XYZ file of C-alpha atoms in Angstrom:
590
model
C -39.305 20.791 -3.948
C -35.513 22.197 -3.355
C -35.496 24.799 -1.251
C -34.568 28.206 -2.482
C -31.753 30.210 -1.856
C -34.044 33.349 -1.711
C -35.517 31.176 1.819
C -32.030 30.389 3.175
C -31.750 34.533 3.089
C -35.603 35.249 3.866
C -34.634 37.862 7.037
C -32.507 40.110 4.432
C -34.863 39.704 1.514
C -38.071 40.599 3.796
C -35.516 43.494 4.887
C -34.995 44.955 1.599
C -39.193 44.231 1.192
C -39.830 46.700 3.729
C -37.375 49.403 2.876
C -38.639 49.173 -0.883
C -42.785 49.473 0.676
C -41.337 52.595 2.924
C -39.802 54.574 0.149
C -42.755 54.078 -2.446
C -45.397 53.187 -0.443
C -46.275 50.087 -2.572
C -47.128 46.771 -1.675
C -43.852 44.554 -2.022
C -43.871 40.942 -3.173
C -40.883 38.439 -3.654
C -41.153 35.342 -5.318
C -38.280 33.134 -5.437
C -37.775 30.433 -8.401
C -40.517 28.121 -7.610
C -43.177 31.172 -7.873
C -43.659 30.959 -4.142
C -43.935 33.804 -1.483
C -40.628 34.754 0.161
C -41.775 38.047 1.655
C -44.262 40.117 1.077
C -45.547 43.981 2.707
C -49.238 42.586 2.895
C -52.203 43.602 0.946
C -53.014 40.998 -1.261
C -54.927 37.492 0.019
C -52.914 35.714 -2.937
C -49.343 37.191 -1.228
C -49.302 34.990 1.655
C -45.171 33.807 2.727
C -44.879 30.144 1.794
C -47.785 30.285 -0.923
C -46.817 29.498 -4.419
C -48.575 30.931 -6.899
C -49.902 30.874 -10.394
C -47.689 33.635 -11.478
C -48.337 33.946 -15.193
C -46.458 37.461 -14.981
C -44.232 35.851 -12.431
C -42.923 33.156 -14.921
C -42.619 35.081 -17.646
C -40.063 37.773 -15.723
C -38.196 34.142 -14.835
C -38.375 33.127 -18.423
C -36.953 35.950 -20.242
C -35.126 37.790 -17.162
C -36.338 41.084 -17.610
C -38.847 43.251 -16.430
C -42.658 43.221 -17.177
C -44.831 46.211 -17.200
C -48.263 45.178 -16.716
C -50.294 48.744 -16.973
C -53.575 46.620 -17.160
C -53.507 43.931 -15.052
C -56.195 41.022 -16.089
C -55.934 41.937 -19.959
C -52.198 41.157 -20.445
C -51.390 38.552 -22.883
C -49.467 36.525 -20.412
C -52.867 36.151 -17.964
C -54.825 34.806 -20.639
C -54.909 31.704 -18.776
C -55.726 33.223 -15.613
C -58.916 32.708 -13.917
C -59.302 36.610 -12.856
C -58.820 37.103 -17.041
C -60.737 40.397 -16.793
C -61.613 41.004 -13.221
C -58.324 41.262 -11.266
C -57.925 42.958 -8.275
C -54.249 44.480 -9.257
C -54.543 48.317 -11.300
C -51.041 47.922 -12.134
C -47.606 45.898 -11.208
C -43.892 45.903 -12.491
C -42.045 42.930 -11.968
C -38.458 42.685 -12.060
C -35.815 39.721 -12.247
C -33.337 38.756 -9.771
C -30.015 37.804 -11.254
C -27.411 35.619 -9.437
C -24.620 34.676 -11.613
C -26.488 34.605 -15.104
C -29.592 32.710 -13.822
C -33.009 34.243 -12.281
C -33.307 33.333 -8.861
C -36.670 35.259 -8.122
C -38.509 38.015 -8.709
C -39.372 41.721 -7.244
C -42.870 42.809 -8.167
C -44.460 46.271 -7.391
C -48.538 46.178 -7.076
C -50.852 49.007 -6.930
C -54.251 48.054 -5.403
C -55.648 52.005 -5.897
C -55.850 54.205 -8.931
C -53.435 56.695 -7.016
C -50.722 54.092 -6.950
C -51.281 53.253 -10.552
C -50.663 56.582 -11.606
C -47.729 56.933 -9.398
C -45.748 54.057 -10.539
C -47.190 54.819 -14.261
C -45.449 58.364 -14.184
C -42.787 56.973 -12.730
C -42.400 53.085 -13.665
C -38.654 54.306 -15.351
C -37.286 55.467 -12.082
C -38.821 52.659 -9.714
C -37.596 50.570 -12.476
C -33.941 51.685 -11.457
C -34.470 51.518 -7.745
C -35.560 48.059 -7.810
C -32.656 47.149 -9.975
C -30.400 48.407 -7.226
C -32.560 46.651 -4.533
C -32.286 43.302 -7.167
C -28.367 43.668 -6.925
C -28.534 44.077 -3.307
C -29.811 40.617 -2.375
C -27.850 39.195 -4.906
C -24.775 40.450 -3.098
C -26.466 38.707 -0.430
C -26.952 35.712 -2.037
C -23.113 35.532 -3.260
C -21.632 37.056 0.140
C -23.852 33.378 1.544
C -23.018 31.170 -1.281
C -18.775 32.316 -0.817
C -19.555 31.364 2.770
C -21.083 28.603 2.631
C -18.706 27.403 -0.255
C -15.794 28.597 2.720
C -17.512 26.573 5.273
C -17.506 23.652 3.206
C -14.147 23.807 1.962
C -12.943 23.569 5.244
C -15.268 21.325 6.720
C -13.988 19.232 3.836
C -9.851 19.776 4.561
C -10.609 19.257 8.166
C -12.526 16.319 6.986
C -9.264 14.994 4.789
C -6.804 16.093 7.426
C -8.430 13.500 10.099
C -9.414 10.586 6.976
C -5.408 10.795 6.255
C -3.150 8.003 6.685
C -0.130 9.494 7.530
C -0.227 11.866 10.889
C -0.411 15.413 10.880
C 0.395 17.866 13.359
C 0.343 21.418 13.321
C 1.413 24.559 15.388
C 1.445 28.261 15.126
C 4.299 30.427 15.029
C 4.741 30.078 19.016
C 5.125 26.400 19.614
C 1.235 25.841 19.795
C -0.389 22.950 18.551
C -3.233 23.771 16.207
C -4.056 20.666 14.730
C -3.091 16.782 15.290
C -5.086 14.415 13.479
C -6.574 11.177 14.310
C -3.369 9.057 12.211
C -1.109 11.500 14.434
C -3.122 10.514 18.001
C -2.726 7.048 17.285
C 1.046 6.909 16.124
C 2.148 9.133 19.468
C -0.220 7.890 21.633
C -1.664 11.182 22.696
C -5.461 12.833 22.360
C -6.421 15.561 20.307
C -8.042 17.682 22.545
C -5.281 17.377 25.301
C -2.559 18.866 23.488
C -4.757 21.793 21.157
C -3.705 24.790 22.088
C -1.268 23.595 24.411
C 2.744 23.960 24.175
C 4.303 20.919 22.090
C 7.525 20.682 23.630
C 5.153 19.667 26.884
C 4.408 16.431 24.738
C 7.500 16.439 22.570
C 10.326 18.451 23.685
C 12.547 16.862 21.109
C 9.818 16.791 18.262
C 12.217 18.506 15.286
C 9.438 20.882 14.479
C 10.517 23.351 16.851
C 13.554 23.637 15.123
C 11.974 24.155 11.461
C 9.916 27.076 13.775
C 13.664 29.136 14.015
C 14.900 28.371 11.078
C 12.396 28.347 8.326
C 14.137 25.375 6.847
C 11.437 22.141 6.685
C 12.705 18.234 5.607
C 11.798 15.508 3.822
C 10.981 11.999 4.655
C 13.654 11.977 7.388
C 13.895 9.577 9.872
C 13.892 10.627 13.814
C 12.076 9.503 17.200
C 10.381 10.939 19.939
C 9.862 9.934 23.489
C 6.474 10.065 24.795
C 5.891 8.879 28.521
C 9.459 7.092 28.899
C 8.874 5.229 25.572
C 10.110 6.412 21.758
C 8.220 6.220 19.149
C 10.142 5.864 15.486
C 8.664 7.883 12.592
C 9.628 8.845 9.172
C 8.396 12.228 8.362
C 8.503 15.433 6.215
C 7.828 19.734 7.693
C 7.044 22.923 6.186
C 7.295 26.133 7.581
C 3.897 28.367 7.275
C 4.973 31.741 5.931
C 2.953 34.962 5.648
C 4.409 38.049 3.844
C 7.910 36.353 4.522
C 6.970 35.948 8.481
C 6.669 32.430 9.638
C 3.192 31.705 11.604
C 3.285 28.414 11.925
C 4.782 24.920 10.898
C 3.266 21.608 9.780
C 4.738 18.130 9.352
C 3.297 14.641 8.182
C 4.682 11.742 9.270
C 4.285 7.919 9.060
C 5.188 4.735 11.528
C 8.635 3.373 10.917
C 7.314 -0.235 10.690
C 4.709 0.891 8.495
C 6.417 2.579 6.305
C 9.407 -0.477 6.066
C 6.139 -2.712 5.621
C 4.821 -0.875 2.764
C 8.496 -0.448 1.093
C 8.632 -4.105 1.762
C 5.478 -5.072 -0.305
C 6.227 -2.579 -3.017
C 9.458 -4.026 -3.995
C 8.728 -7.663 -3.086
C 7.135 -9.953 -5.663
C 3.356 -11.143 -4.843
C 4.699 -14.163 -3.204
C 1.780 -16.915 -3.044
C 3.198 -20.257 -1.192
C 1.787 -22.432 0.491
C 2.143 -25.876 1.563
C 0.370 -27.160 -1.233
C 3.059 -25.562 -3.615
C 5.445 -28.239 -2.508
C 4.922 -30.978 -4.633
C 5.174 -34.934 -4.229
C 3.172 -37.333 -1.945
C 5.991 -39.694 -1.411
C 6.553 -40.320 2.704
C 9.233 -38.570 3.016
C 7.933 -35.515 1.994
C 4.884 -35.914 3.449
C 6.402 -36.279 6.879
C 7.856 -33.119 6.508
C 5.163 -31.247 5.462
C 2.741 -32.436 8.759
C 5.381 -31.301 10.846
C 6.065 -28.145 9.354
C 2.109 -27.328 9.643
C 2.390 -28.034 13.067
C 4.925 -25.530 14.390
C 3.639 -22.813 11.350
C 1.697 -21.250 14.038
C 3.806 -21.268 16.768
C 6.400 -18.835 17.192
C 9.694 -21.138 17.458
C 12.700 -20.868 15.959
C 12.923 -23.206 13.112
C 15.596 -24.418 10.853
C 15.975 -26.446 8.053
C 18.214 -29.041 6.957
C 18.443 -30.402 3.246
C 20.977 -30.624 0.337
C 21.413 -27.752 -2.000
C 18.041 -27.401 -4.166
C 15.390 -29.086 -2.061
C 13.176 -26.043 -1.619
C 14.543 -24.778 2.003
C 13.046 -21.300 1.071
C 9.590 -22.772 -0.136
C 9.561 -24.339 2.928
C 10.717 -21.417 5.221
C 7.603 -19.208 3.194
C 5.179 -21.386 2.991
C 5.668 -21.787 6.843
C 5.451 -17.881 6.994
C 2.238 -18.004 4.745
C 0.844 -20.803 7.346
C 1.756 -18.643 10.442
C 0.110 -15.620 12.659
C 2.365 -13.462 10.578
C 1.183 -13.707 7.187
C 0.777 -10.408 6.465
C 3.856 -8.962 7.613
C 7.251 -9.120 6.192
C 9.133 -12.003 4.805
C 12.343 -11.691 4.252
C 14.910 -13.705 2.924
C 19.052 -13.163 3.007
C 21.620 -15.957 2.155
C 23.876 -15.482 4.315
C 27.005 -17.270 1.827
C 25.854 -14.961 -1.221
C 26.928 -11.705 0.294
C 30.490 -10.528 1.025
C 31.150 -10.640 5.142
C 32.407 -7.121 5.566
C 28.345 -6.126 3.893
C 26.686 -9.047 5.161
C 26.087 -7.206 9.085
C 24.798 -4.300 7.514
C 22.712 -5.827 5.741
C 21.480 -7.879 8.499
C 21.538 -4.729 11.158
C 21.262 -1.594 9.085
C 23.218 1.279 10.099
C 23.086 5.146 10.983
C 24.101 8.314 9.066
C 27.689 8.594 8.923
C 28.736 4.936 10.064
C 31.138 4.833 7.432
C 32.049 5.787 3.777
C 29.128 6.193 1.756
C 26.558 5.389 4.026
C 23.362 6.892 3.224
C 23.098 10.330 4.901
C 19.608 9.024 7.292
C 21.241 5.473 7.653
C 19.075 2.679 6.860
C 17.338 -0.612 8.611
C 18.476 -3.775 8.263
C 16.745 -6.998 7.528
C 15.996 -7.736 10.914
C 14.350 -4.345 11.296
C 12.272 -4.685 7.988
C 11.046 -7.997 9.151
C 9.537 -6.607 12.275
C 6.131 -8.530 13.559
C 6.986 -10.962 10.608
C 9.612 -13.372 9.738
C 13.377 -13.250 8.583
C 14.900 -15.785 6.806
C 18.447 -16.727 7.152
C 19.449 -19.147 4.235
C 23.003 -21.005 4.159
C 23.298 -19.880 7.974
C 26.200 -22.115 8.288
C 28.563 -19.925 6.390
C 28.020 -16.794 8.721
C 31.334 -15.647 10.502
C 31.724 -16.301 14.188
C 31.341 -12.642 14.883
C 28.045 -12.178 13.095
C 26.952 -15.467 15.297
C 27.310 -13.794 18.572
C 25.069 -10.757 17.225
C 22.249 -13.256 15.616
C 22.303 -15.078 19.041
C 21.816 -11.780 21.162
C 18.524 -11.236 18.891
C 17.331 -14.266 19.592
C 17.736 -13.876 23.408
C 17.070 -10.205 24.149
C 15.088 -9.510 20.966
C 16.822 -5.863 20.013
C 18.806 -5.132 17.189
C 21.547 -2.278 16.850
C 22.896 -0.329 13.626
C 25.985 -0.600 13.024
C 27.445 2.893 14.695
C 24.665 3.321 16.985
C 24.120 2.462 20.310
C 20.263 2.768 20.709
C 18.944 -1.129 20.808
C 15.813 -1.285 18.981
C 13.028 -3.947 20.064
C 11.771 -6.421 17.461
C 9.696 -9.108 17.091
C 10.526 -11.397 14.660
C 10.533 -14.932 13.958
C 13.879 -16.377 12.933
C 13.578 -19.643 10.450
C 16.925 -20.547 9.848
C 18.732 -23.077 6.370
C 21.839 -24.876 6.048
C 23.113 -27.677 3.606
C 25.657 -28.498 6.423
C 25.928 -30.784 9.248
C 26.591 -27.771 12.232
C 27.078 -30.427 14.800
C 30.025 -31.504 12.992
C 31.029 -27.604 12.660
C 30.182 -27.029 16.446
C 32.759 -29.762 17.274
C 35.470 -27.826 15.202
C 34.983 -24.580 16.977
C 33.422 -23.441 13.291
C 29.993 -22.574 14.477
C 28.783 -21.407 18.041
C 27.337 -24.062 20.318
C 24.963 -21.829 22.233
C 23.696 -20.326 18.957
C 23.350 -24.021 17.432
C 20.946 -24.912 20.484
C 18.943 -21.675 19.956
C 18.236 -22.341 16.666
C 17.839 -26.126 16.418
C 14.457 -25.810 18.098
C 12.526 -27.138 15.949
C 14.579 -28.913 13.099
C 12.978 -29.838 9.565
C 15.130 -32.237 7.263
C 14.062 -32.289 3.973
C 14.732 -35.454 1.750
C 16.744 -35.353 -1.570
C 14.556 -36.030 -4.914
C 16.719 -39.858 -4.909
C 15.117 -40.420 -1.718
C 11.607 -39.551 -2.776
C 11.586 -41.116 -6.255
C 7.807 -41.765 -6.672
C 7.585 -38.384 -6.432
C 9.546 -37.792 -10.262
C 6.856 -38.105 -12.334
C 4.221 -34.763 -10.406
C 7.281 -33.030 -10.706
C 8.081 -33.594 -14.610
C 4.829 -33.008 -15.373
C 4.381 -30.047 -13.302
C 7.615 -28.000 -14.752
C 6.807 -29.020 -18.257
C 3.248 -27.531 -17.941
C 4.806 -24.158 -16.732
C 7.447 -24.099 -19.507
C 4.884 -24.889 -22.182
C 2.773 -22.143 -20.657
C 5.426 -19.520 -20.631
C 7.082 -20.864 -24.568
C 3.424 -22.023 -25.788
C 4.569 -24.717 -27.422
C 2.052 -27.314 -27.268
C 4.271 -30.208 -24.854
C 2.646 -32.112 -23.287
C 4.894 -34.825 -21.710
C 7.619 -37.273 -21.934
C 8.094 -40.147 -24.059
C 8.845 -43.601 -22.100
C 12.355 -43.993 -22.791
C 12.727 -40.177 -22.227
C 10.789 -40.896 -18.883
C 13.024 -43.530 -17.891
C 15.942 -41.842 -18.562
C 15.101 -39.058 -16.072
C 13.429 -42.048 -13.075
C 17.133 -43.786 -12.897
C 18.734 -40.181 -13.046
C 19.859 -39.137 -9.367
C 19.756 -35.685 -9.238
C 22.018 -34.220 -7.436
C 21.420 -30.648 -7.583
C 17.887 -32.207 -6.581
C 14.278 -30.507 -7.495
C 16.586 -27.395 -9.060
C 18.186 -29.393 -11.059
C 15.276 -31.465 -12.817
C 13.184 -28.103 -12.945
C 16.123 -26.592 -15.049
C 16.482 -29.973 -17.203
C 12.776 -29.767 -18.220
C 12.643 -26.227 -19.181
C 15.825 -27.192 -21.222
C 14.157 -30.035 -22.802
C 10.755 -28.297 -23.479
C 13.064 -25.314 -25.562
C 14.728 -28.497 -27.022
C 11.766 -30.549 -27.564
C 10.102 -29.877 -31.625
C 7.055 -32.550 -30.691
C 4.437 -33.185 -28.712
C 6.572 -35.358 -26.236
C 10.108 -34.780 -25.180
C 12.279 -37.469 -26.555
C 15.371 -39.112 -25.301
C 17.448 -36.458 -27.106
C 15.526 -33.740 -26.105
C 17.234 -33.922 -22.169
C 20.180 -32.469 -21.226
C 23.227 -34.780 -22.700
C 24.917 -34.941 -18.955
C 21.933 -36.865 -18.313
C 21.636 -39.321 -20.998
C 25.463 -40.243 -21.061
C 25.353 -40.871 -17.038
C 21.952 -43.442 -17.761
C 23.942 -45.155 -20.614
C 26.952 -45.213 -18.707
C 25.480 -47.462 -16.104
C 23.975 -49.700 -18.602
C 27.156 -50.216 -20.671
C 29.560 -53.194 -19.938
C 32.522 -52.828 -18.136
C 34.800 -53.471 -21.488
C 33.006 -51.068 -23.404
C 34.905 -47.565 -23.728
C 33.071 -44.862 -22.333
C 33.993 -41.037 -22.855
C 36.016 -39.652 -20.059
C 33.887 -36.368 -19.620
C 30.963 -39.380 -18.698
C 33.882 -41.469 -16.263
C 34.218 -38.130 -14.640
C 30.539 -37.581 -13.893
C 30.184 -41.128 -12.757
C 33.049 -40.926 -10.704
C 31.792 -37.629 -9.286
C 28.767 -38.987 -8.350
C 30.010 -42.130 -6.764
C 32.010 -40.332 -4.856
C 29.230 -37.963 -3.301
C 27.031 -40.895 -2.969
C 29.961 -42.425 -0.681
C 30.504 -39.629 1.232
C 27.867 -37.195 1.258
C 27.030 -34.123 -0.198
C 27.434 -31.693 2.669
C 30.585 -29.832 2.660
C 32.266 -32.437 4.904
C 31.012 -34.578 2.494
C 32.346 -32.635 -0.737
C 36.020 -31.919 0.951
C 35.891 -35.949 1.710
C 35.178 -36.371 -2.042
C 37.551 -33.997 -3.435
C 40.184 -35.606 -1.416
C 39.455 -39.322 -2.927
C 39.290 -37.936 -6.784
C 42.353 -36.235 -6.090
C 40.882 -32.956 -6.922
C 40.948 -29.580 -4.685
C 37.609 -28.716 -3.096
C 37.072 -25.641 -5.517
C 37.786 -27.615 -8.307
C 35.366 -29.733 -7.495
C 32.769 -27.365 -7.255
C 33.281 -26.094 -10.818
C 32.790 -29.758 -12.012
C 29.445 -30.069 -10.355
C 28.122 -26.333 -11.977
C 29.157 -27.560 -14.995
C 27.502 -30.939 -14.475
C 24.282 -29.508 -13.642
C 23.673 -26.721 -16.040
């Protein structure tokens, strides 16, 4: 049975028991909601503390919450059912309700054992019956003054409780400097125990904590970035502060505050796609590939520096994540920068980040870099052959000391990332021309990974076909479900030169094309088909020029490679200037 709330206040309620029995000289009795004993002035064997009773009388006062006169105790209506029907011991009782907020919590009754008593409270049952109500609102005062205390007690139980569960730190002090509260987030991120610095002076822990500063001026901040140095080392934070005001005084400040990492971790994986590769997202079982792919397992759980070597379109990035995915680091940071997509005098700070008021427009609390975002995971630098010689220098002091430093600052910030370099270009060739560094070449050529060109894994055409033409079908729904032979053919003697980006964009422009089941020969992109029938067609059989321009393109690149050397070498022989020849190819492959 619950306990009662008349029990959890049995000292006051036996209180008010006795000063009733004093004043009237009646026996007392309290019941609570369960008809049982709560206090009682002695004088009846039924009336013992802890006893429940039958309580016909008792349970109809609880019923209808109001008072019952019983002037002949045994014959009432309501004690029918009573065993002492007739022969009860009582001459005459009043019982009266106890309210607590709209519900009766118990009961007050009055008993006269003795004819003297009867009359007494008969003569003057109206007056008792007004005493009693003011005894009935006393303990219910008591029950409400326990109740708002309890319900106090609980409320901050339960913020003190939510304070310590949170994620982000919290830290407190009064109006003097004093630290009131730091919770268990807040012990961990500055390294420090709670019950070492309560009560103590903060600027003992953290003279340059910027709380002390919202203290005399009333002015708090939002998510603003600053560090504090705790035992010779400095801990990086983003945080907010409030002042605590009372009657326009301030008594106090509090602030919240995250981990710098964490909080670049978390930005990180809000605004970063659900990235799910893997190794086995590379497709083709040819040799070539597969040689790759055991080696790149190998080193995915060391920490070397890795880069990769392949022509434009052979999945350098699905290599450099799925190594990532593979790794220690998995569920840190990936992130990815091509280094020949972004304009040089951006590219550092993107790379390096910067602080407030490093130049026009920067953001007024500065912002990380890549490098910094990528800390205890793994950056990516894509097409790292076209950095500038300056940018070199900075890459190779990160790879040697491990700090990074925003551009207009001069506090080096540790890191621990793993760099996985990507380059279409031959940077020996480059060293050798004073175009890329040497030392910065031998840093990152650790651990090299060349990936093969779709013409030099051709048995590996057909899983790729029928992989991109599932996934197109899937995203058009139309119902294609392959190639037709010649259509097949067609793409096998192809040689793609943009490699697997340029057959994934022919087959999603062939399933839009295609009005059947299976693609047909003019369902593929044209370039395609005229370079196939070009190389079947006799040599004194006119062919377009726009198809003796792609053929001699492609002989061309075949001859000399399709590195940059390779392309300037090309350009030169088709007469052509290098830029030139680059719009060709985009045109060629689109």
């Amino acid at each position: 049975m619950e306990r009662s709330v008349l029990f959890a206040l049995q000292e006051d309620v036996k209180l008010v028991a006795e000063a009733i029995k004093s004043v009237l000289n009646l026996e007392v009795i309290i019941y609570d909601k369960n008809k049982t004993v709560v206090a009682s002035t002695g004088g009846g064997s039924h009336a013992r503390v802890g006893e429940t009773v039958r309580g016909f009388i008792v349970s109809g006062v609880l019923s209808s919450k109001k008072a019952i006169y019983n002037f002949e105790p045994g014959f009432h209506e309501l004690c029918r059912p009573c065993s002492l029907w007739g022969d009860c011991p009582e001459k005459f009782d009043l019982s009266f309700p106890l309210m607590h907020q709209g519900e009766a919590v118990g009961v007050i009754s009055l008993t006269a054992f003795n004819d003297v008593q009867k009359e007494e409270l008969r003569e003057k049952h109206e007056i008792l019956s007004n005493y009693i109500g003011k005894m009935a609102d006393l303990i219910s005062s008591k029950i409400a003054a326990k109740s708002l205390l309890e319900e106090y007690l609980s409320l901050s139980q339960m913020l003190n409780v939510t304070i310590q569960s949170m994620y982000e730190g919290v830290l407190a002090v009064d109006k003097d400097g004093h630290v009131i509260e730091l919770n268990r987030s807040g012990e961990k991120i500055f390294s420090l125990k709670r019950e070492q610095v309560i009560g103590e002076k903060l600027e003992f822990f953290l003279p340059n904590h910027p709380i002390n500063s919202v203290l005399l001026s009333g002015r708090g901040f939002n998510d603003e970035e600053y560090s504090c140095e705790i035992n010779g080392k400095k801990v990086r934070v983003v945080g907010s502060a409030t002042p605590l005001s009372n009657d326009g005084n301030i008594i106090g400040a509090v602030t919240s505050f995250k981990d710098l990492g964490t909080v670049q971790q978390y930005i990180f994986n809000m605004l970063s796609e659900n990235d799910t590769s893997t190794f086995d997202c590379i497709l083709g079982n040819s040799p070539a590939l597969t040689e790759v792919k055991v080696k790149a397992k190998k080193i995915a759980y060391s920490n070397a520096t890795v880069i990769i070597l392949g022509e434009s379109g052979t999945g350098k990035e699905l290599f450099a994540r799925s190594i990532h995915a593979e790794s220690q680091r998995r569920n840190k940071s990936f992130r990815a920068i091509n280094c020949a997509a972004i304009p040089e005098h951006l590219l550092e700070s993107e790379l390096f980040g910067y602080t407030e008021g490093a130049f026009t427009g920067a953001k007024k609390s500065g912002k990380p870099g890549k490098f910094e975002m990528a800390n205890g995971g793994t950056i990516f630098l894509d097409e790292i052959g076209d950095m500038p010689l300056h940018l070199q220098v900075k890459i190779l002091r990160v790879l040697e000391e491990r700090k990074v430093e925003r551009i207009g600052g001069n506090e080096a910030i540790e890191i621990d990332v793993r760099i996985i370099a990507a380059t279409n270009k031959n940077l020996e060739k480059m060293v050798s021309k004073g175009e890329f560094r040497e030392d910065l070449f031998y840093r990152l050529n650790v651990i090299p990974l060349n990936l093969p060109p779709v013409r030099e894994r051709h048995e590996d055409i057909p899983l790729l076909l029928q992989y991109f033409v599932e996934h197109y079908a899937n995203i058009t729904g139309k119902q294609v479900r392959g190639f037709t032979k010649e259509a097949e053919r067609s793409l096998m003697e192809y040689q793609w030169p943009g490699n697997v980006r340029e057959l994934q964009n022919a087959v999603e422009y062939a399933v839009h094309m295609a009005n059947h089941h299976w693609i047909k020969i003019e369902d593929i992109p044209e370039r395609i088909r005229n370079f196939v029938n070009a190389t079947e067609i006799q040599s004194d059989t006119v062919m377009s020029l726009a198809v003796m321009e792609t053929n001699m393109i492609y002989k061309a690149l075949e001859k000399f490679g399709s590195d940059l050397e390779g392309k300037k070498k090309a350009a030169d022989a088709l007469g052509i200037n290098l830029a030139t020849l680059y719009r060709k190819l985009n045109k060629i492959t689109k």
